[in-house]
């Protein structure tokens, strides 16, 4: 960048992107990276930072700008390596869900038992939804301290092959923008890019990401950035409320990128994924849950019941979620095979015991 100080450069960026629908201009990759770096480092006022985040979203970010913004976030991400051969990061929306109850938190130990180590990357819920996230369940329901050290969470992920990380641990500079994001209300570009950070990786070949989008078109910058993030395989789709729960509420458009060939698009829908008996089981549970309000207590009750003995409305949905993801990442040939394996695992009750041990260790 030129020799002007950060506030002066930032003033120029604001003048470019906040000039209205006809006069606003796009930033270069370097300018976008410098602008967000200035915000993350606290080099500009909160007022100017808020104006920038709003203007960037209203202008509509280009792919080039998103790459620059992601590079700024990537540089402030605390990174670690674990001795797995493969590791799946599930990154659902950081503003959570608040419609049909979603049991991704309880899917993690099932995936681990399937031979696919997995962790959820999230934070305590953000605007505009202020829904439920992985971290909300962990902190607000199970009583885990939000100030517990990153090393502890990494050690438990290594021990159990499943776990949870939050931006409080992985990117404190991003987490420090929480109050500002609450004030600006609408989702900034941070909401797209924070799901694509890679705080934990394995040495080679098995770095996997599962994430979601809600509005069509966001898959393009997400896939571009995911490649830069170093994921060996990325699965992004329009699951329920933007989560990784694909193909149940409606047909899901899922994009699979391995960084080698063209991105593959799959259309996932229940009738093409599972047997008639399994379809009816999943569909029935989902329809029954649509009438229920998602709450921490409700989720934990149904989620734990499923992990104990494969009972309750959540059981078939957890098996569906785990089976589908395990299939998409090459563990099983079909989603049905994954579903059947997940049900066997749930019936054994081991996942509940392991989750309770994990929660005891992390407190």
Short mmCIF file of C-alpha atoms in Angstrom, two decimals:
data_model
loop_
_atom_site.label_atom_id
_atom_site.label_comp_id
_atom_site.label_asym_id
_atom_site.label_seq_id
_atom_site.Cartn_x
_atom_site.Cartn_y
_atom_site.Cartn_z
CA UNK A 1 0.00 0.00 0.00
CA UNK A 2 1.05 3.65 -0.34
CA UNK A 3 2.65 5.54 2.53
CA UNK A 4 -0.50 7.31 3.72
CA UNK A 5 -1.54 6.24 7.19
CA UNK A 6 -4.41 3.77 7.59
CA UNK A 7 -7.15 6.32 8.48
CA UNK A 8 -6.36 8.40 5.39
CA UNK A 9 -6.37 5.36 3.10
CA UNK A 10 -9.61 4.20 4.70
CA UNK A 11 -11.21 7.57 3.97
CA UNK A 12 -10.45 7.00 0.29
CA UNK A 13 -12.01 3.54 0.37
CA UNK A 14 -15.18 4.94 1.92
CA UNK A 15 -15.41 7.60 -0.76
CA UNK A 16 -15.22 4.89 -3.42
CA UNK A 17 -17.83 2.45 -2.10
CA UNK A 18 -20.28 4.80 -0.36
CA UNK A 19 -21.16 7.08 -3.28
CA UNK A 20 -24.60 5.69 -4.03
CA UNK A 21 -25.93 3.08 -6.50
CA UNK A 22 -24.60 4.79 -9.64
CA UNK A 23 -21.34 6.36 -8.53
CA UNK A 24 -19.88 3.76 -6.14
CA UNK A 25 -16.75 2.03 -7.39
CA UNK A 26 -15.31 -1.39 -6.64
CA UNK A 27 -12.19 -1.85 -4.56
CA UNK A 28 -9.17 -3.82 -5.68
CA UNK A 29 -8.25 -6.96 -3.75
CA UNK A 30 -5.45 -5.09 -1.98
CA UNK A 31 -7.72 -2.17 -1.08
CA UNK A 32 -10.40 -4.47 0.31
CA UNK A 33 -7.84 -6.35 2.38
CA UNK A 34 -6.34 -3.11 3.70
CA UNK A 35 -9.75 -1.67 4.55
CA UNK A 36 -10.89 -4.65 6.59
CA UNK A 37 -7.46 -4.99 8.19
CA UNK A 38 -7.81 -1.40 9.41
CA UNK A 39 -11.18 -2.28 10.94
CA UNK A 40 -9.91 -5.48 12.57
CA UNK A 41 -6.90 -3.69 14.04
CA UNK A 42 -9.00 -0.83 15.37
CA UNK A 43 -7.14 1.70 13.23
CA UNK A 44 -10.34 3.58 12.31
CA UNK A 45 -13.29 4.77 14.37
CA UNK A 46 -16.25 2.49 15.00
CA UNK A 47 -18.49 4.94 13.15
CA UNK A 48 -16.39 4.73 10.00
CA UNK A 49 -16.04 0.96 10.37
CA UNK A 50 -19.83 0.61 10.60
CA UNK A 51 -20.42 2.85 7.59
CA UNK A 52 -17.91 0.82 5.59
CA UNK A 53 -19.48 -2.54 6.45
CA UNK A 54 -22.95 -1.29 5.52
CA UNK A 55 -21.78 0.38 2.30
CA UNK A 56 -19.81 -2.68 1.20
CA UNK A 57 -22.89 -4.89 1.50
CA UNK A 58 -25.27 -2.38 -0.12
CA UNK A 59 -22.92 -1.96 -3.08
CA UNK A 60 -22.72 -5.76 -3.38
CA UNK A 61 -19.22 -7.12 -2.96
CA UNK A 62 -17.36 -8.40 -5.99
CA UNK A 63 -15.55 -11.73 -5.86
CA UNK A 64 -12.28 -9.78 -5.95
CA UNK A 65 -13.33 -7.71 -2.94
CA UNK A 66 -14.42 -10.82 -1.06
CA UNK A 67 -11.01 -12.35 -1.63
CA UNK A 68 -9.40 -9.25 -0.15
CA UNK A 69 -11.76 -9.21 2.82
CA UNK A 70 -11.12 -12.91 3.43
CA UNK A 71 -7.35 -12.37 3.34
CA UNK A 72 -7.69 -9.79 6.10
CA UNK A 73 -9.69 -12.25 8.20
CA UNK A 74 -7.30 -15.08 7.41
CA UNK A 75 -4.33 -13.04 8.63
CA UNK A 76 -5.99 -12.51 12.02
CA UNK A 77 -7.05 -16.16 12.40
CA UNK A 78 -5.14 -18.21 14.98
CA UNK A 79 -4.21 -21.47 13.25
CA UNK A 80 -3.30 -24.92 14.53
CA UNK A 81 -2.61 -28.35 13.08
CA UNK A 82 -3.93 -31.63 14.49
CA UNK A 83 -2.65 -35.16 13.78
CA UNK A 84 -5.73 -36.47 11.97
CA UNK A 85 -5.71 -37.78 8.42
CA UNK A 86 -8.99 -35.96 7.79
CA UNK A 87 -11.05 -33.36 9.61
CA UNK A 88 -14.45 -31.88 8.78
CA UNK A 89 -15.29 -28.32 9.78
CA UNK A 90 -19.04 -27.64 9.93
CA UNK A 91 -19.70 -23.91 9.65
CA UNK A 92 -23.39 -23.10 9.87
CA UNK A 93 -24.60 -19.46 9.93
CA UNK A 94 -23.10 -17.56 12.85
CA UNK A 95 -26.42 -15.82 13.49
CA UNK A 96 -27.94 -19.24 14.22
CA UNK A 97 -31.33 -20.74 13.45
CA UNK A 98 -34.72 -19.98 14.97
CA UNK A 99 -37.28 -21.84 12.90
CA UNK A 100 -37.36 -25.64 12.73
CA UNK A 101 -35.14 -27.18 15.45
CA UNK A 102 -31.76 -28.25 14.05
CA UNK A 103 -29.51 -30.82 15.74
CA UNK A 104 -26.10 -30.25 14.18
CA UNK A 105 -24.52 -29.98 17.65
CA UNK A 106 -25.46 -33.62 18.30
CA UNK A 107 -24.39 -34.79 14.85
CA UNK A 108 -20.72 -34.15 15.61
CA UNK A 109 -20.06 -37.19 17.86
CA UNK A 110 -21.93 -39.41 15.40
CA UNK A 111 -19.66 -38.31 12.56
CA UNK A 112 -16.65 -39.02 14.75
CA UNK A 113 -17.88 -42.56 15.43
CA UNK A 114 -18.33 -43.00 11.67
CA UNK A 115 -14.62 -42.33 11.24
CA UNK A 116 -14.92 -38.70 10.18
CA UNK A 117 -13.49 -36.38 12.88
CA UNK A 118 -15.55 -33.19 12.93
CA UNK A 119 -15.91 -29.91 14.75
CA UNK A 120 -18.34 -27.03 14.68
CA UNK A 121 -16.97 -23.52 14.18
CA UNK A 122 -19.32 -20.77 15.35
CA UNK A 123 -19.78 -18.03 17.92
CA UNK A 124 -22.52 -16.94 20.27
CA UNK A 125 -25.40 -15.78 18.10
CA UNK A 126 -25.19 -12.61 16.07
CA UNK A 127 -27.70 -10.33 14.32
CA UNK A 128 -29.99 -10.24 12.54
CA UNK A 129 -31.48 -13.56 13.72
CA UNK A 130 -29.90 -13.97 17.13
CA UNK A 131 -30.78 -17.62 16.68
CA UNK A 132 -29.14 -20.69 18.23
CA UNK A 133 -25.56 -21.65 17.38
CA UNK A 134 -23.21 -24.44 18.46
CA UNK A 135 -21.56 -22.06 20.91
CA UNK A 136 -24.91 -20.97 22.36
CA UNK A 137 -25.72 -24.56 23.32
CA UNK A 138 -22.28 -25.08 24.78
CA UNK A 139 -22.12 -21.87 26.83
CA UNK A 140 -25.71 -20.89 27.57
CA UNK A 141 -27.16 -24.36 28.13
CA UNK A 142 -24.30 -26.63 29.16
CA UNK A 143 -22.54 -23.95 31.22
CA UNK A 144 -19.13 -23.99 29.57
CA UNK A 145 -17.10 -20.83 30.16
CA UNK A 146 -16.77 -18.65 27.09
CA UNK A 147 -13.31 -17.74 28.36
CA UNK A 148 -11.91 -21.27 28.34
CA UNK A 149 -8.56 -21.45 26.51
CA UNK A 150 -8.17 -22.49 22.89
CA UNK A 151 -5.52 -25.08 23.82
CA UNK A 152 -8.08 -26.87 25.97
CA UNK A 153 -10.62 -27.06 23.18
CA UNK A 154 -8.00 -28.29 20.73
CA UNK A 155 -6.84 -30.98 23.16
CA UNK A 156 -10.41 -32.21 23.55
CA UNK A 157 -10.97 -32.21 19.80
CA UNK A 158 -7.86 -34.36 19.49
CA UNK A 159 -9.02 -36.65 22.32
CA UNK A 160 -12.63 -37.20 21.20
CA UNK A 161 -12.37 -36.61 17.43
CA UNK A 162 -15.21 -34.10 17.73
CA UNK A 163 -15.43 -30.68 19.30
CA UNK A 164 -16.40 -27.04 19.12
CA UNK A 165 -14.44 -23.87 18.45
CA UNK A 166 -15.60 -20.26 18.51
CA UNK A 167 -14.27 -17.01 17.10
CA UNK A 168 -13.51 -15.96 20.68
CA UNK A 169 -10.67 -18.50 20.39
CA UNK A 170 -9.88 -18.53 16.69
CA UNK A 171 -10.15 -14.87 15.70
CA UNK A 172 -10.43 -12.41 18.62
CA UNK A 173 -10.15 -9.43 16.27
CA UNK A 174 -13.28 -10.59 14.45
CA UNK A 175 -15.06 -11.31 17.73
CA UNK A 176 -14.26 -7.78 18.88
CA UNK A 177 -16.59 -6.48 16.14
CA UNK A 178 -19.61 -8.09 17.86
CA UNK A 179 -20.97 -4.87 19.38
CA UNK A 180 -20.57 -3.05 16.08
CA UNK A 181 -22.42 -5.82 14.23
CA UNK A 182 -25.25 -5.62 16.72
CA UNK A 183 -25.54 -1.88 16.04
CA UNK A 184 -25.58 -2.17 12.24
CA UNK A 185 -28.17 -4.98 12.45
CA UNK A 186 -27.91 -6.27 8.87
CA UNK A 187 -25.46 -8.96 7.83
CA UNK A 188 -22.13 -7.57 6.59
CA UNK A 189 -19.81 -9.51 4.29
CA UNK A 190 -18.27 -10.91 7.49
CA UNK A 191 -21.29 -13.23 7.77
CA UNK A 192 -20.30 -14.93 4.53
CA UNK A 193 -16.55 -15.05 5.05
CA UNK A 194 -16.31 -16.06 8.72
CA UNK A 195 -17.71 -19.47 7.76
CA UNK A 196 -14.75 -20.02 5.42
CA UNK A 197 -11.89 -19.53 7.87
CA UNK A 198 -9.69 -22.52 8.68
CA UNK A 199 -8.44 -22.36 12.27
CA UNK A 200 -7.57 -26.06 12.37
CA UNK A 201 -6.13 -28.24 9.64
CA UNK A 202 -4.50 -31.60 9.11
CA UNK A 203 -1.17 -31.97 7.36
CA UNK A 204 -2.44 -32.82 3.88
CA UNK A 205 -5.29 -34.23 1.87
CA UNK A 206 -8.12 -34.33 4.37
CA UNK A 207 -9.16 -30.77 5.17
CA UNK A 208 -12.93 -30.69 4.64
CA UNK A 209 -15.50 -27.91 4.92
CA UNK A 210 -19.29 -28.16 5.00
CA UNK A 211 -21.18 -24.89 4.97
CA UNK A 212 -24.35 -23.37 3.64
CA UNK A 213 -25.89 -20.38 1.96
CA UNK A 214 -29.42 -19.03 1.98
CA UNK A 215 -29.60 -16.68 -1.01
CA UNK A 216 -28.67 -18.00 -4.42
CA UNK A 217 -25.44 -16.56 -5.77
CA UNK A 218 -23.44 -16.61 -2.56
CA UNK A 219 -22.09 -20.04 -3.45
CA UNK A 220 -19.81 -18.40 -6.04
CA UNK A 221 -17.65 -16.27 -3.71
CA UNK A 222 -17.86 -18.94 -1.02
CA UNK A 223 -16.38 -21.62 -3.28
CA UNK A 224 -13.71 -19.25 -4.56
CA UNK A 225 -12.61 -18.30 -1.06
CA UNK A 226 -12.82 -21.90 0.23
CA UNK A 227 -10.21 -22.88 -2.34
CA UNK A 228 -7.92 -20.13 -1.11
CA UNK A 229 -8.51 -21.25 2.48
CA UNK A 230 -6.77 -24.54 1.77
CA UNK A 231 -9.71 -26.92 2.07
CA UNK A 232 -9.14 -30.09 0.07
CA UNK A 233 -12.87 -30.64 -0.34
CA UNK A 234 -15.69 -28.16 0.17
CA UNK A 235 -19.42 -28.86 0.21
CA UNK A 236 -21.71 -25.83 0.16
CA UNK A 237 -25.49 -26.01 -0.20
CA UNK A 238 -28.77 -24.31 0.60
CA UNK A 239 -29.77 -26.40 3.58
CA UNK A 240 -32.47 -25.61 6.10
CA UNK A 241 -32.02 -21.97 7.25
CA UNK A 242 -28.65 -21.90 5.52
CA UNK A 243 -27.30 -24.83 7.55
CA UNK A 244 -25.67 -28.05 6.34
CA UNK A 245 -28.90 -30.02 6.81
CA UNK A 246 -29.50 -30.68 3.13
CA UNK A 247 -32.45 -31.96 1.12
CA UNK A 248 -35.17 -32.32 3.76
CA UNK A 249 -37.10 -29.04 3.82
CA UNK A 250 -36.78 -28.73 0.02
CA UNK A 251 -34.52 -29.81 -2.80
CA UNK A 252 -31.00 -28.61 -2.03
CA UNK A 253 -28.50 -27.37 -4.59
CA UNK A 254 -25.18 -28.61 -3.27
CA UNK A 255 -21.84 -27.64 -4.78
CA UNK A 256 -18.83 -29.89 -4.29
CA UNK A 257 -15.33 -28.60 -4.97
CA UNK A 258 -12.16 -30.63 -4.59
CA UNK A 259 -9.85 -27.99 -6.03
CA UNK A 260 -8.87 -30.19 -8.96
CA UNK A 261 -11.68 -30.22 -11.51
CA UNK A 262 -14.77 -28.13 -12.14
CA UNK A 263 -17.18 -27.76 -9.26
CA UNK A 264 -19.82 -30.49 -9.25
CA UNK A 265 -23.43 -29.60 -8.52
CA UNK A 266 -25.75 -32.16 -6.94
CA UNK A 267 -29.44 -31.82 -6.28
CA UNK A 268 -30.33 -33.50 -3.02
CA UNK A 269 -33.92 -34.35 -2.20
CA UNK A 270 -35.30 -37.03 0.11
CA UNK A 271 -36.84 -39.27 -2.54
CA UNK A 272 -33.51 -39.56 -4.36
CA UNK A 273 -31.43 -40.11 -1.24
CA UNK A 274 -33.24 -42.68 0.88
CA UNK A 275 -35.56 -45.67 0.81
CA UNK A 276 -39.30 -45.04 1.09
CA UNK A 277 -39.30 -46.20 4.71
CA UNK A 278 -36.43 -43.87 5.60
CA UNK A 279 -37.99 -40.97 3.68
CA UNK A 280 -41.23 -41.32 5.64
CA UNK A 281 -39.32 -41.52 8.91
CA UNK A 282 -37.32 -38.34 8.23
CA UNK A 283 -40.20 -36.41 6.69
CA UNK A 284 -42.53 -37.28 9.55
CA UNK A 285 -40.07 -36.15 12.21
CA UNK A 286 -39.34 -32.92 10.37
CA UNK A 287 -43.03 -32.10 9.94
CA UNK A 288 -43.71 -32.74 13.62
CA UNK A 289 -40.83 -30.47 14.61
CA UNK A 290 -42.05 -27.60 12.42
CA UNK A 291 -44.73 -26.93 15.01
CA UNK A 292 -42.16 -26.69 17.82
CA UNK A 293 -40.23 -23.62 18.92
CA UNK A 294 -36.48 -24.01 18.86
CA UNK A 295 -35.07 -23.49 22.36
CA UNK A 296 -31.88 -24.58 24.06
CA UNK A 297 -33.75 -26.83 26.49
CA UNK A 298 -35.86 -28.44 23.77
CA UNK A 299 -32.86 -29.09 21.55
CA UNK A 300 -30.78 -30.60 24.32
CA UNK A 301 -33.62 -32.84 25.49
CA UNK A 302 -34.32 -34.28 22.03
CA UNK A 303 -30.67 -34.36 21.02
CA UNK A 304 -29.58 -36.26 24.10
CA UNK A 305 -32.51 -38.67 23.78
CA UNK A 306 -31.40 -39.51 20.26
CA UNK A 307 -27.79 -40.06 21.34
CA UNK A 308 -28.83 -42.28 24.24
CA UNK A 309 -30.79 -44.90 22.33
CA UNK A 310 -31.91 -43.66 18.89
CA UNK A 311 -35.26 -42.51 20.27
CA UNK A 312 -37.34 -39.38 19.72
CA UNK A 313 -37.96 -36.97 16.86
CA UNK A 314 -34.33 -35.89 16.60
CA UNK A 315 -32.94 -39.38 16.02
CA UNK A 316 -33.84 -39.74 12.35
CA UNK A 317 -32.79 -36.14 11.62
CA UNK A 318 -29.39 -36.61 13.24
CA UNK A 319 -28.93 -39.87 11.32
CA UNK A 320 -29.96 -38.08 8.11
CA UNK A 321 -27.56 -35.21 8.71
CA UNK A 322 -24.62 -37.42 9.66
CA UNK A 323 -25.31 -39.95 6.92
CA UNK A 324 -25.60 -37.31 4.21
CA UNK A 325 -22.42 -35.48 5.21
CA UNK A 326 -20.49 -38.73 5.57
CA UNK A 327 -21.64 -39.70 2.07
CA UNK A 328 -20.70 -36.32 0.57
CA UNK A 329 -17.21 -36.61 2.05
CA UNK A 330 -16.65 -40.12 0.78
CA UNK A 331 -17.21 -42.28 3.85
CA UNK A 332 -20.26 -44.03 2.38
CA UNK A 333 -21.38 -44.79 -1.13
CA UNK A 334 -24.94 -43.56 -0.54
CA UNK A 335 -26.77 -41.40 2.02
CA UNK A 336 -28.86 -44.45 2.94
CA UNK A 337 -25.76 -46.41 3.92
CA UNK A 338 -24.68 -43.48 6.06
CA UNK A 339 -28.14 -43.22 7.63
CA UNK A 340 -28.17 -46.92 8.52
CA UNK A 341 -24.72 -46.69 10.10
CA UNK A 342 -25.74 -43.60 12.07
CA UNK A 343 -28.83 -45.34 13.44
CA UNK A 344 -26.72 -48.28 14.59
CA UNK A 345 -24.32 -45.87 16.31
CA UNK A 346 -27.19 -43.99 17.98
CA UNK A 347 -28.79 -47.20 19.22
CA UNK A 348 -25.56 -48.18 20.98
CA UNK A 349 -25.66 -45.07 23.18
CA UNK A 350 -21.91 -44.50 22.95
CA UNK A 351 -22.28 -41.00 21.50
CA UNK A 352 -24.25 -39.81 24.51
CA UNK A 353 -21.61 -41.10 26.90
CA UNK A 354 -18.83 -39.47 24.88
CA UNK A 355 -20.66 -36.15 24.65
CA UNK A 356 -21.24 -36.11 28.41
CA UNK A 357 -17.55 -36.88 28.98
CA UNK A 358 -16.57 -34.11 26.58
CA UNK A 359 -18.81 -31.62 28.41
CA UNK A 360 -17.40 -32.70 31.77
CA UNK A 361 -13.85 -32.26 30.51
CA UNK A 362 -14.48 -28.86 28.97
CA UNK A 363 -16.17 -27.29 32.02
#
